[in-house]
Amino acid sequence: MNLKYKILAVLAAGIALTACGSSGTAASTPASSAVPASSHVAEEGVTEPINMLTWTLDDLDREDTVTFIPAEITSGVQGGSLTAKIFSCDLYKKEDVENLAVGDKITLHEEGAAWNQFVTVAVKSIEKNDQYHLVTINGGMEEQYGLDLLLEDDTYRTMTFDDYPVYYEMGEKTLPLAKDVVLKDSSTDPQAEAVETTGASAVAAAINADPDNWTAYNTTLVVQGGRVQEVRRIWVP
């Protein structure tokens, strides 16, 4: 896919996905400041994601942190709890990406990888489009170890077709619904207003009525203290 086509795909997508590491948004994972510092030390001269190895599924049990996570609900709601695969995506500091040069190295997760499966590759080519805030590395998403990055909220996130992030899997976790959990569902069409459903029983019924359509691309769980406080679902093409 050439850069011109990718620009058109971004403009045409019209979906409400936001950067994976921006706290408080509809499709985000934990902000790095909201989780314990990792003992991992980056290799000198290597650009790494700012959210790499900074949190685990156990952090979802923290009472002092509200966490927004892309998730695939895998078995509906049973006994007041849902089981979901939890996902994240790579985020990079704006200045790190804009200072990259051919010959440098960058670390990334390939699509579908586990959280601890990542590669460090040499930067062989860089193509930038300042108008649309896009950076293509090593030929982009269609090439092995290629990256397309999109600037959002002062960080660059990975991008694949239709503007989706490149998701990697954190693991699977069973989470109880809070008693006053809220479902905000705007998945019927691109302009739909979110329909709100409140209460554990009603939200469970709504999820179980459509069990196969809760994916990382359209679903965000808002979790605090190990309980799901909100479920958000958006329209995707």
XYZ file of C-alpha atoms in Angstrom:
237
model
C 0.000 0.000 0.000
C 1.560 3.331 -0.999
C 1.403 6.397 1.201
C -1.230 8.150 -0.930
C -3.597 5.189 -0.573
C -2.982 5.033 3.162
C -3.868 8.712 3.504
C -7.158 8.079 1.723
C -7.844 5.128 4.006
C -7.315 7.291 7.067
C -9.653 9.983 5.754
C -12.323 7.492 4.750
C -12.330 5.381 7.875
C -14.473 7.747 9.960
C -14.168 5.606 13.073
C -13.742 6.832 16.608
C -10.548 5.002 17.468
C -7.976 6.967 19.431
C -4.422 6.408 20.564
C -3.973 3.247 22.617
C -2.151 4.997 25.409
C -4.333 8.062 26.003
C -6.106 7.787 29.308
C -9.776 8.742 29.295
C -10.568 8.098 25.623
C -12.843 5.628 23.936
C -10.256 3.151 22.725
C -7.282 3.546 24.969
C -5.036 1.485 27.198
C -3.418 2.636 30.423
C -1.355 5.806 30.363
C 2.219 5.010 31.327
C 1.945 7.312 34.349
C -0.923 5.237 35.730
C 1.018 1.994 36.203
C 4.134 0.952 38.113
C 7.469 1.671 36.470
C 8.941 -1.324 34.685
C 12.337 -2.739 35.535
C 12.966 -3.101 31.822
C 15.841 -0.950 30.554
C 15.872 0.056 26.898
C 18.930 -0.819 24.857
C 21.027 2.224 24.132
C 20.352 3.651 20.687
C 17.028 1.825 20.302
C 13.662 3.603 20.084
C 11.121 1.648 22.122
C 7.385 2.085 22.691
C 6.773 4.247 25.736
C 4.240 1.690 27.029
C 6.356 -1.429 26.506
C 6.368 -3.754 29.519
C 4.926 -1.045 31.765
C 1.836 -2.931 32.953
C 0.295 -6.387 33.319
C -3.231 -7.711 33.690
C -2.789 -7.584 37.470
C -2.814 -3.780 37.208
C -6.504 -3.982 36.288
C -7.129 -4.875 39.944
C -5.768 -1.533 41.191
C -8.301 0.595 43.054
C -6.387 3.826 42.387
C -6.368 3.507 38.595
C -9.110 3.773 35.974
C -7.971 1.819 32.937
C -9.332 1.997 29.375
C -8.552 -1.146 27.386
C -9.422 -2.541 23.939
C -10.944 -5.957 24.552
C -12.576 -8.914 22.837
C -15.356 -10.369 24.965
C -14.928 -14.087 24.408
C -17.710 -15.775 26.371
C -20.406 -13.234 27.099
C -21.382 -12.580 30.718
C -21.698 -15.566 33.024
C -22.398 -15.314 36.737
C -22.049 -11.554 36.607
C -18.566 -11.636 35.057
C -17.227 -11.390 31.532
C -14.100 -13.001 30.128
C -12.138 -10.970 27.627
C -8.893 -10.952 25.713
C -7.101 -7.714 26.538
C -5.090 -5.840 23.903
C -2.670 -2.949 23.607
C -0.696 -1.236 20.845
C 2.715 0.382 20.560
C 3.022 4.103 21.295
C 6.117 6.193 20.639
C 7.239 9.618 21.814
C 6.724 12.268 19.147
C 10.305 13.471 19.326
C 11.701 9.932 19.147
C 9.873 9.199 15.889
C 10.648 12.562 14.335
C 14.348 12.164 15.171
C 14.614 8.655 13.679
C 17.126 8.262 10.880
C 18.117 5.474 8.522
C 20.498 3.202 10.412
C 18.745 3.625 13.772
C 16.839 0.790 15.466
C 13.217 0.559 16.615
C 11.363 -2.021 18.711
C 7.843 -3.143 17.796
C 5.184 -5.777 18.359
C 3.908 -7.538 15.257
C 0.150 -7.877 14.900
C -1.239 -10.672 17.052
C 1.929 -11.058 19.113
C 1.868 -11.549 22.866
C 2.880 -8.656 25.104
C 6.353 -10.147 25.658
C 6.983 -11.008 21.990
C 8.650 -8.079 20.250
C 11.440 -7.476 17.766
C 14.089 -4.798 17.322
C 14.825 -3.955 13.700
C 17.058 -1.609 11.764
C 15.454 1.413 10.144
C 16.182 1.034 6.431
C 13.812 3.696 5.083
C 11.608 6.522 6.375
C 8.819 8.338 4.535
C 7.023 11.255 6.201
C 3.839 13.125 5.384
C 3.605 16.146 7.675
C 0.172 17.195 6.377
C -1.478 13.998 7.601
C 0.948 13.311 10.472
C 2.018 9.956 9.043
C 5.400 8.257 9.191
C 6.163 5.100 7.201
C 9.166 3.006 8.246
C 10.676 0.151 6.235
C 7.983 0.263 3.581
C 5.039 0.254 5.978
C 2.498 -2.277 7.147
C 2.671 -4.543 4.100
C 6.385 -5.241 4.520
C 8.009 -7.491 7.110
C 9.083 -5.335 10.064
C 7.491 -2.306 8.412
C 5.584 0.290 10.409
C 3.025 2.978 9.701
C 2.715 5.500 12.517
C 0.007 8.113 13.078
C 0.415 11.132 15.362
C -2.334 11.470 17.974
C -2.225 13.508 21.185
C 1.531 14.124 20.960
C 2.380 10.440 20.589
C 2.694 8.214 17.545
C 0.722 4.980 17.466
C 0.916 2.063 15.097
C -1.553 1.967 12.229
C -2.827 -0.750 9.958
C -5.659 -0.845 7.396
C -8.638 1.468 8.007
C -6.669 3.338 10.673
C -6.803 0.531 13.261
C -3.847 0.177 15.619
C -1.647 -2.890 15.358
C -2.886 -4.790 18.396
C -0.904 -7.214 20.499
C -2.441 -9.395 23.197
C -1.895 -8.834 26.902
C -3.766 -12.007 27.857
C -7.218 -13.130 28.965
C -8.938 -12.073 32.170
C -12.300 -12.614 33.839
C -13.752 -9.415 35.288
C -16.974 -8.941 37.281
C -19.387 -6.221 36.244
C -19.869 -3.410 38.717
C -23.432 -3.184 40.037
C -23.915 0.178 38.329
C -21.976 -0.694 35.161
C -22.956 1.306 32.065
C -22.996 0.105 28.453
C -22.557 2.884 25.872
C -23.330 1.365 22.482
C -23.101 3.427 19.279
C -22.351 0.496 16.957
C -25.423 0.693 14.732
C -23.973 3.236 12.270
C -21.217 5.896 12.045
C -23.468 8.746 13.213
C -25.337 6.855 15.910
C -25.723 8.392 19.345
C -24.634 6.033 22.102
C -27.499 4.067 23.614
C -26.922 3.709 27.343
C -27.880 0.662 29.394
C -27.299 0.724 33.153
C -27.026 -2.024 35.745
C -25.236 -5.371 35.773
C -28.246 -7.490 34.792
C -29.307 -5.255 31.898
C -25.762 -4.891 30.558
C -25.195 -8.635 30.791
C -28.394 -9.265 28.820
C -27.349 -6.800 26.114
C -23.899 -8.367 25.724
C -25.272 -11.912 25.686
C -27.858 -10.950 23.064
C -25.050 -10.197 20.587
C -22.206 -12.455 21.790
C -19.969 -12.465 18.708
C -19.634 -8.735 18.048
C -17.437 -7.438 20.852
C -13.934 -7.116 19.459
C -10.773 -5.109 20.124
C -11.690 -2.954 17.121
C -15.027 -1.782 18.494
C -15.033 -2.510 22.227
C -13.425 -0.728 25.171
C -13.693 -1.785 28.796
C -13.303 0.803 31.536
C -11.952 -1.027 34.585
C -11.252 0.023 38.162
C -10.473 -2.206 41.108
C -10.858 -5.316 38.972
C -14.463 -4.485 38.037
C -15.881 -3.336 34.711
C -17.339 0.127 35.241
C -18.238 0.784 31.599
C -18.440 -1.121 28.330
C -18.171 1.048 25.197
C -18.870 -0.190 21.688
C -18.502 1.917 18.530
C -19.361 1.423 14.876
C -16.632 -0.001 12.681
C -16.750 -0.689 8.904
